[in-house]
Short mmCIF file of C-alpha atoms and ligand atoms in Angstrom, two decimals:
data_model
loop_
_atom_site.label_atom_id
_atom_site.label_comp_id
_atom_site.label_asym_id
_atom_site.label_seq_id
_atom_site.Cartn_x
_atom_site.Cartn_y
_atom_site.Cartn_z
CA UNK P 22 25.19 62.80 120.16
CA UNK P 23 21.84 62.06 118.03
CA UNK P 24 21.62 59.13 115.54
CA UNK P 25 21.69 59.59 111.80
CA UNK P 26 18.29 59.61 110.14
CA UNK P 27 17.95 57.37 107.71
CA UNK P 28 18.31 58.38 103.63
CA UNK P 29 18.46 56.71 100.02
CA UNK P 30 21.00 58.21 97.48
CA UNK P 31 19.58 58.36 94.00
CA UNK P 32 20.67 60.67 91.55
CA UNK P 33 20.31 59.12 88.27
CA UNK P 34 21.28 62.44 86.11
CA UNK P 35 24.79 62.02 84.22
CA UNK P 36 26.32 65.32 84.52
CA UNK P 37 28.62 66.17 82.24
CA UNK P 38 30.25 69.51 83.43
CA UNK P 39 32.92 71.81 81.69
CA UNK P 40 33.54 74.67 79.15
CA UNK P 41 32.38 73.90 75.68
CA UNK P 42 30.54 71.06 76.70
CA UNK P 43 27.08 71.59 74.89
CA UNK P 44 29.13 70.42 71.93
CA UNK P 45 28.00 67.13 72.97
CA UNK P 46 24.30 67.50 72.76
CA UNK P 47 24.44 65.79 69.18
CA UNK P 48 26.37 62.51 70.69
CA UNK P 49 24.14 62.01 73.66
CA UNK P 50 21.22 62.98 71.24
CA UNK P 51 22.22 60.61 68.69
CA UNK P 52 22.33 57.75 71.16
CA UNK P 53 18.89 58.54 72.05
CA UNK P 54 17.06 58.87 69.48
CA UNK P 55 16.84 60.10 65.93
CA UNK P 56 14.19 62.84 66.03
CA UNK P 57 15.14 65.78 69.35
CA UNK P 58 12.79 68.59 69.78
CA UNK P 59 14.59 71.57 71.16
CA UNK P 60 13.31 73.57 73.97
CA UNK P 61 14.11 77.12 74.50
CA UNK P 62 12.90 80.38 75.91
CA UNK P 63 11.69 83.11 73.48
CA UNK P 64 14.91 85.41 73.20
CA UNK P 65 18.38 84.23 74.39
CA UNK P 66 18.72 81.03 72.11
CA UNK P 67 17.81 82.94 69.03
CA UNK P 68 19.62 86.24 70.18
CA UNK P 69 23.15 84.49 70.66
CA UNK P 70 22.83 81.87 67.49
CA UNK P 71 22.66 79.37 70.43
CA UNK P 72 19.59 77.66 68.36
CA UNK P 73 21.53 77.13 65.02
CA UNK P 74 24.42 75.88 67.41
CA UNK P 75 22.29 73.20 69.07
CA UNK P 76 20.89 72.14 65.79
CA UNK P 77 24.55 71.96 64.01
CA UNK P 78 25.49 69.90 66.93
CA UNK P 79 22.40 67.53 66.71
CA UNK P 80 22.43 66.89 62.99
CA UNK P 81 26.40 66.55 62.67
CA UNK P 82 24.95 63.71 64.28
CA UNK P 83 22.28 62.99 62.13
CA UNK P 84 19.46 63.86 64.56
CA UNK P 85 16.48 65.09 63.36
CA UNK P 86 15.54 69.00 64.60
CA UNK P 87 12.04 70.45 65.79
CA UNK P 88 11.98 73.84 67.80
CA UNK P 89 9.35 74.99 70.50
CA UNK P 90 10.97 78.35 71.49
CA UNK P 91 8.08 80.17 73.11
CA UNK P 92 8.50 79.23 77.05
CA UNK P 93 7.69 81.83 79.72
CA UNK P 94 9.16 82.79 82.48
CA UNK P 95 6.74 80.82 85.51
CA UNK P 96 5.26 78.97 82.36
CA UNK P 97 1.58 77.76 82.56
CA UNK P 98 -0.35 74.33 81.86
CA UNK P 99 -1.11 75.78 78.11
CA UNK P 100 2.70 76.20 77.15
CA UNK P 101 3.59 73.01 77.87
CA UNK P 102 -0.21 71.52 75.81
CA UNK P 103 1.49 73.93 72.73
CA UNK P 104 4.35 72.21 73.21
CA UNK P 105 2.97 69.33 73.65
CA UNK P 106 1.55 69.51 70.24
CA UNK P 107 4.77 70.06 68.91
CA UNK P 108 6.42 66.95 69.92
CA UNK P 109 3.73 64.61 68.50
CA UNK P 110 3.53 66.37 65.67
CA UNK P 111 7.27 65.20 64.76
CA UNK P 112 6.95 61.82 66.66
CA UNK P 113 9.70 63.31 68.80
CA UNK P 114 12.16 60.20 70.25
CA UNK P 115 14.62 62.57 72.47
CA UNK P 116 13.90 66.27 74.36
CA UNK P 117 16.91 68.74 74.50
CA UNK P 118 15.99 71.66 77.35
CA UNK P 119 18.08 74.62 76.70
CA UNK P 120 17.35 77.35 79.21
CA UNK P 121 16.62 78.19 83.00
CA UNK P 122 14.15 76.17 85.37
CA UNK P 123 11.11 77.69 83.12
CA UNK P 124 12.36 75.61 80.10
CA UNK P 125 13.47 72.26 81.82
CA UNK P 126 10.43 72.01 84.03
CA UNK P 127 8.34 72.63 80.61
CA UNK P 128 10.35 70.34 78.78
CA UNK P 129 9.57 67.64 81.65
CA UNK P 130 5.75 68.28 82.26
CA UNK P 131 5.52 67.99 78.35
CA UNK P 132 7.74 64.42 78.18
CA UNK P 133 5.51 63.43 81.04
CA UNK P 134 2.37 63.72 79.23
CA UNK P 135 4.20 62.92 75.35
CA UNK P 136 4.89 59.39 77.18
CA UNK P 137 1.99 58.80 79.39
CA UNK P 138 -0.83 60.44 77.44
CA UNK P 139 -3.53 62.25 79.37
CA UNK P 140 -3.77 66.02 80.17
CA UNK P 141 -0.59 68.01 82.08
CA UNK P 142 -3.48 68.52 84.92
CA UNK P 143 -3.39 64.93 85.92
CA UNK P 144 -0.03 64.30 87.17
CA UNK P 145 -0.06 67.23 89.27
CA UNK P 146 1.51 66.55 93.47
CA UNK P 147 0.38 64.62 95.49
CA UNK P 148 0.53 62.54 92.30
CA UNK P 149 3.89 61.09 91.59
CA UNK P 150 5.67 59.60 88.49
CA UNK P 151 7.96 57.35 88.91
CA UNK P 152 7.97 55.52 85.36
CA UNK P 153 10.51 55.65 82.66
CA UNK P 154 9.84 58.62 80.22
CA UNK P 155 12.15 59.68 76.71
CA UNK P 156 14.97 60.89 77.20
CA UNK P 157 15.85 63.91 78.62
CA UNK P 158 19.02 66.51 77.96
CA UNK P 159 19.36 69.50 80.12
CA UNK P 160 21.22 72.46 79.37
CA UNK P 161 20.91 75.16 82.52
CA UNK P 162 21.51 78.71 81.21
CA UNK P 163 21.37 80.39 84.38
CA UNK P 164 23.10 79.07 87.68
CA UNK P 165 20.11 79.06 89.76
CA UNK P 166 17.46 75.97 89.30
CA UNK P 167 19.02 72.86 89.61
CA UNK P 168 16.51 71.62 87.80
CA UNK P 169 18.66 69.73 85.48
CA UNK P 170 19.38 67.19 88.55
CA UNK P 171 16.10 67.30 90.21
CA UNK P 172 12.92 65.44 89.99
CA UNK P 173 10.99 68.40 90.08
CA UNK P 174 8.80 70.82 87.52
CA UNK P 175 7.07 73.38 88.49
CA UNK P 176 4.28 75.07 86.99
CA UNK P 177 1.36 77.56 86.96
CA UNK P 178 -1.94 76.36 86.72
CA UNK P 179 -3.78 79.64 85.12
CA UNK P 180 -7.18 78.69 86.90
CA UNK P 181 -6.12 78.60 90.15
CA UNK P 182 -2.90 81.12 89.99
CA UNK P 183 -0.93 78.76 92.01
CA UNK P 184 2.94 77.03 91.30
CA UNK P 185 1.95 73.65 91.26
CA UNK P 186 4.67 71.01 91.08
CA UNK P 187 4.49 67.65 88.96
CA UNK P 188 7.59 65.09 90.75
CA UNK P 189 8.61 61.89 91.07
CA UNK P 190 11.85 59.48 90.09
CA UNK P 191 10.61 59.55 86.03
CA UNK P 192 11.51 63.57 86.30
CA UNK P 193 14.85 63.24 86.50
CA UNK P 194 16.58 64.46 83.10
CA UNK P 195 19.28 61.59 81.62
CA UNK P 196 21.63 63.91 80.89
CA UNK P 197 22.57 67.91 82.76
CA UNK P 198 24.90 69.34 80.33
CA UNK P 199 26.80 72.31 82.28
CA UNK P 200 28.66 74.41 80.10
CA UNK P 201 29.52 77.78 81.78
CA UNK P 202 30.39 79.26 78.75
CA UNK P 203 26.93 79.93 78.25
CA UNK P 204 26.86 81.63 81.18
CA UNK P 205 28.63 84.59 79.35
CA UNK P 206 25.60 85.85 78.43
CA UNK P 207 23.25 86.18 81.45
CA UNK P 208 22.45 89.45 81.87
CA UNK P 209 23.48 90.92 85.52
CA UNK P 210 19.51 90.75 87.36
CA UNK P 211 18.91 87.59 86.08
CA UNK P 212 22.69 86.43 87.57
CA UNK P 213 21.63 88.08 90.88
CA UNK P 214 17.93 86.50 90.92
CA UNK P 215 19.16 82.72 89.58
CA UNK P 216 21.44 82.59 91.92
CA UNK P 217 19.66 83.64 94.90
CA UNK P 218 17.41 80.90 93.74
CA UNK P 219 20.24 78.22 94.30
CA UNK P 220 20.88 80.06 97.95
CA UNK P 221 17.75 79.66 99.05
CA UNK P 222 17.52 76.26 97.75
CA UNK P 223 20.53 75.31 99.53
CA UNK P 224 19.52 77.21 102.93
CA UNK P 225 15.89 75.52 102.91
CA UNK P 226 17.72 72.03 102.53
CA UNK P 227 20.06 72.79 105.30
CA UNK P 228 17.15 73.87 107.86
CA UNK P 229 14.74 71.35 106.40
CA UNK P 230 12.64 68.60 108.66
CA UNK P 231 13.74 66.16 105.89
CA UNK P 232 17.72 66.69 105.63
CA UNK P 233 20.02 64.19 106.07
CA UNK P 234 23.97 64.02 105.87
CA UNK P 235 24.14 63.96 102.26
CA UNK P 236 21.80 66.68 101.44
CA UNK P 237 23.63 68.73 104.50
CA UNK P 238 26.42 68.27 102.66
CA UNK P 239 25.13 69.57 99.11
CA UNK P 240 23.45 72.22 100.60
CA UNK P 241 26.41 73.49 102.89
CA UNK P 242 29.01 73.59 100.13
CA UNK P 243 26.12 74.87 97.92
CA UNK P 244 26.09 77.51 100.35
CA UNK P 245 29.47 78.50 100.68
CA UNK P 246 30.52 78.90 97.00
CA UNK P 247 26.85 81.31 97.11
CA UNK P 248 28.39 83.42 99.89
CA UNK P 249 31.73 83.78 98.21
CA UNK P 250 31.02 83.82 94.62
CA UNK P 251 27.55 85.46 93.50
CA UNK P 252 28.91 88.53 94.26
CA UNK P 253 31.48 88.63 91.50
CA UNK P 254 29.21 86.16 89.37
CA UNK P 255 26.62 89.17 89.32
CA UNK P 256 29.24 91.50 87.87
CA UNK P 257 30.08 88.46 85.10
CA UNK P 258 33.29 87.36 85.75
CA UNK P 259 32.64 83.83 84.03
CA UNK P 260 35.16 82.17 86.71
CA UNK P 261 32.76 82.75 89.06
CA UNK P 262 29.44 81.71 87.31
CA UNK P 263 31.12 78.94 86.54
CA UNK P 264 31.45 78.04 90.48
CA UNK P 265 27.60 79.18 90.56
CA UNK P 266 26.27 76.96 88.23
CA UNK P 267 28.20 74.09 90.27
CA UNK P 268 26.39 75.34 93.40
CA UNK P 269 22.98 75.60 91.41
CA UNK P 270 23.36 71.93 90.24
CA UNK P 271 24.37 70.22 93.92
CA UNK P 272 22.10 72.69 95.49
CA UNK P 273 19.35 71.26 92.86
CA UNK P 274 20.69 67.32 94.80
CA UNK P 275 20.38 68.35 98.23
CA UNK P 276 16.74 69.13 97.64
CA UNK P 277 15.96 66.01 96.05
CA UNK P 278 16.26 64.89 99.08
CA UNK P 279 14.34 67.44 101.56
CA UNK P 280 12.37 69.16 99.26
CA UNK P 281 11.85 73.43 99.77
CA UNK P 282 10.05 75.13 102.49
CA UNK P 283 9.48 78.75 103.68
CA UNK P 284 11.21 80.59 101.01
CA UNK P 285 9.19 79.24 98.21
CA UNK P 286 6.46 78.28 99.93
CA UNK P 287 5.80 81.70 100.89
CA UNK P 288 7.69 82.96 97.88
CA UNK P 289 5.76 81.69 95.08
CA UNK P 290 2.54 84.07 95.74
CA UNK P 291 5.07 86.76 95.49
CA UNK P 292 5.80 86.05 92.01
CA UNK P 293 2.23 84.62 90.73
CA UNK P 294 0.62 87.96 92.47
CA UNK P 295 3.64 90.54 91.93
CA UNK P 296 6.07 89.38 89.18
CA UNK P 297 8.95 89.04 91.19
CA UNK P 298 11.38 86.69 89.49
CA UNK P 299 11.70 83.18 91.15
CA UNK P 300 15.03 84.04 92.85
CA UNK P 301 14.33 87.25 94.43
CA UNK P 302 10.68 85.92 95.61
CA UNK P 303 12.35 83.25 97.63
CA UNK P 304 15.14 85.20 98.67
CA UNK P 305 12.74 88.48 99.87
CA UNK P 306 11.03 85.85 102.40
CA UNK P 307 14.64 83.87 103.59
CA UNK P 308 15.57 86.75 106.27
CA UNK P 309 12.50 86.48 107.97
CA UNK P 310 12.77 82.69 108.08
CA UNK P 311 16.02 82.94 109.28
CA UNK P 312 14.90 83.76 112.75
CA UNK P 313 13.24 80.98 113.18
CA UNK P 314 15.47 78.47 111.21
CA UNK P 315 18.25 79.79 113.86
CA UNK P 316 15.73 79.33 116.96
CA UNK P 317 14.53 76.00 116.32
CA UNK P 318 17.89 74.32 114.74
CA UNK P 319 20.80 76.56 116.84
CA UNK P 320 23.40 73.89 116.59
CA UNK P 321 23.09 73.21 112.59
CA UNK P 322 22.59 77.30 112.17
CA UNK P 323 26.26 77.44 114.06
CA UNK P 324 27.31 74.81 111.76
CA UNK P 325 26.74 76.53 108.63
CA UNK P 326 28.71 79.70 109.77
CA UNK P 327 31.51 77.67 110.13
CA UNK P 328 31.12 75.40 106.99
CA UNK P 329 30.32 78.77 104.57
CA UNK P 330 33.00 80.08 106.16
CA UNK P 331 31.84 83.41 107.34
CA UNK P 332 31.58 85.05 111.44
CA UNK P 333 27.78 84.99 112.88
CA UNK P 334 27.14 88.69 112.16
CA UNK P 335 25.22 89.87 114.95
CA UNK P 336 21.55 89.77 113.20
CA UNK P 337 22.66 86.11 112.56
CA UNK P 338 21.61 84.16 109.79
CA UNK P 339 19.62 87.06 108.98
CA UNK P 340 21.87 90.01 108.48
CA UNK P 341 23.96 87.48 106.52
CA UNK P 342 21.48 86.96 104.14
CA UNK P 343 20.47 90.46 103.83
CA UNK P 344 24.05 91.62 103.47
CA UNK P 345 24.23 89.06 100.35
CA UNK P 346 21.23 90.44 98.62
CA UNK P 347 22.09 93.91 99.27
CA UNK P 348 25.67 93.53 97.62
CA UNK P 349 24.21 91.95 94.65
CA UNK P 350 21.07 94.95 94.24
CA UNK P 351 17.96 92.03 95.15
CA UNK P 352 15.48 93.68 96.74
CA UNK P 353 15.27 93.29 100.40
CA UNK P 354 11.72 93.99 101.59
CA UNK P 355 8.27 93.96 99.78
CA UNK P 356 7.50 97.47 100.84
CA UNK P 357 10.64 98.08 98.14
CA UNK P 358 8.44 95.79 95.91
CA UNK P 359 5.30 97.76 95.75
CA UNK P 360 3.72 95.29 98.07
CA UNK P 361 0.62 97.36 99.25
CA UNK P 362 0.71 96.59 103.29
CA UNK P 363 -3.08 96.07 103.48
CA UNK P 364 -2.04 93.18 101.02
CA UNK P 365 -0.06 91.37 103.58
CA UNK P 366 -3.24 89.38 104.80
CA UNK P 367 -3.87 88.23 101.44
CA UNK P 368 -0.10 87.05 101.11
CA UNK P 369 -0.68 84.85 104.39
CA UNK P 370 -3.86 83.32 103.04
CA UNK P 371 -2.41 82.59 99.85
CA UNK P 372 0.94 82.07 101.14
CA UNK P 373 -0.21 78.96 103.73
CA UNK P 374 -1.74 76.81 100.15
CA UNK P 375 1.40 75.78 99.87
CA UNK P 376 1.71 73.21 102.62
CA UNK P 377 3.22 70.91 100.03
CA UNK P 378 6.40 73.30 100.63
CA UNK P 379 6.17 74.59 104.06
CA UNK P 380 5.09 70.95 105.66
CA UNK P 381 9.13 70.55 105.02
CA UNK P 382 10.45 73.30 107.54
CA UNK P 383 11.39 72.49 110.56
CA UNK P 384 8.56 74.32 112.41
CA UNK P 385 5.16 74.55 112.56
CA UNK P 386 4.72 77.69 110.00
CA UNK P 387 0.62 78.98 111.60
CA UNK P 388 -1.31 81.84 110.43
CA UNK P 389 0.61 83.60 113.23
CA UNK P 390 3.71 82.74 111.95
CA UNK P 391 3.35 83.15 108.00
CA UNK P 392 2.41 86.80 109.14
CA UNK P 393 4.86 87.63 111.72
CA UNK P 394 7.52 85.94 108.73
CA UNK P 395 5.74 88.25 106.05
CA UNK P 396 5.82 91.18 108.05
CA UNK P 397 9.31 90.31 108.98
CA UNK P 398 10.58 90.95 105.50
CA UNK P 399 7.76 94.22 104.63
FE1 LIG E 758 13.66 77.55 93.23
#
């Protein structure tokens, strides 16, 4: 029997979780501060009237309303300085996030900078921030980041084309609002590719060099409501991305603690290089990291059969995960992606700057392996 590594719990986020909840943006607003800027995406606030709900809500409560509604998807450095912009411009005292990871990680890098001053550049990893910042609401509109409970933002930095990621304990939003109603809205490939995301950020906990028992137990139960409810989340029964967006947010805790490895880290190029959404990018790369995860950590791989509650097909981990992507319509290799295969050397060159990720799996991920993983999955 092995001895527990050792761990710190700290998950400072107050999640307030349940249908018709964003109602009470404006009280936790108002208790904030008296001036919230509002950060969206550029189409599903405005095209659902979510906006003018968020902004009845906040000045009911006699909060003050600025909008920034022009995040990307995999948003760069210059977003979050137009953002930035924004926020001073109204002396801002409270940020409300209302979208997927895009918008919450802007809506941190720019409350970073808003309180610390300097340029979004500086405070990139291995830099960390641990000091207090304004507060922070999070409302997750896709079951998939966890970014509402992590101390994480991640980021493209247009001059090198590479995800960087700005963490550390002053990340952390005050408040994740989870209302699934929102949820009603998602369209079916984003369903599919957010929660994938939360899959793979469960699996890369579980068979992560840096779990512990509490993250193993995130990431498992994570895990199991993935396996048993994305597929009926995808085709929108709101029961079920209700159970997602649960997954998504303790999926978002267990990797707090550990951190992601293979799947993003060799993900990420996928979507800087290709456009692959976040979710499928990581998920594309998972079956070929399966093999190894299963190789090098047999005992925990048995483990999560049991806990998800499903029989070890026999391709393993990795038929499981293909047979999840297949029934919700991800794509499954990169050839299916219009990955040229003379490309796949570039992948593994860009694929290995992302040690920051891929230092976390449990084994040594070489040249030789990043290409035998990549051409795994082609
Ligand atoms: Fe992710």
């Amino acid at each position: 029997m092995c001895a527990l590594p050792s761990f710190s719990v700290a998950q400072p986020t107050r999640v307030v979780f349940g249908r018709g909840s964003l109602e009470k943006v404006g009280e936790l607003a108002s208790a904030a501060g008296s001036r919230a800027l509002v950060i969206t995406g550029r189409t599903f606030a405005r095209r659902y009237g979510y906006d003018d709900k968020i902004r009845r809500f906040l000045e009911q409560h006699g909060v003050k309303v600025g909008f920034f509604q022009e995040v990307e998807p995999n948003p760069t450095y210059s977003t979050v300085r137009r953002c930035l912009e924004v926020a001073r411009s109204m002396d801002v005292e409270v940020f409300v996030a209302f979208g997927g990871g895009s918008v919450i990680d802007v809506a941190k890098a720019v409350n970073v900078v808003y309180t610390l001053g300097g340029d979004v550049s500086d405070y990139v990893y291995p830099k960390a921030v641990n000091q207090k910042l304004k507060p922070l609401i999070a409302v997750p509109t896709t079951h998939g980041t966890g970014s509402e409970v992590t101390k994480y933002s991640v980021l493209v930095d247009e001059s090198t084309k590479m995800k960087v990621a700005i963490s550390g304990e002053g990340l952390y939003p005050d408040f994740a609002l989870l209302d699934p109603e929102v949820l009603r809205h998602l369209p079916r490939e984003q369903s599919a590719s957010t929660g994938l995301d939360a899959l793979s950020h469960a699996v890369e906990a579980y068979f992560s060099r840096r779990s512990n028992p509490y993250s193993d137990l995130m990431a498992l139960e994570a895990a199991r409501i993935s396996f048993m409810y994305l597929p009926c989340a995808v085709s929108g029964v709101l029961e079920c991305r209700e159970k997602m967006l649960f997954a998504s947010m303790i999926a978002g805790i267990a990797i707090n603690h550990t951190g992601t490895n293979v799947g993003h880290g060799l993900g990420y190029t996928l979507t800087v290089e290709y456009g692959l959404p976040h979710g499928f990018a990581n998920a594309v790369i998972l079956p070929g990291a399966a093999r190894f995860y299963e190789a090098y950590m047999p005992e925990k791989a048995e483990r999560f059969f049991e806990a998800v509650g499903i029989s070890r097909p026999p391709g393993g981990l990795e038929e499981a995960l293909r047979s999840l992507m297949a029934s919700v319509g991800a794509p499954l290799r990169l050839r299916d992606l219009g990955v040229p295969g003379e490309r796949l050397e570039e992948l593994v060159r860009d694929g290995l700057r992302y040690q920051r990720n891929l230092a976390n799996a449990p084994f040594e991920i070489t040249e030789e392996v990043a290409r035998e993983i990549y051409s795994l999955v082609y």
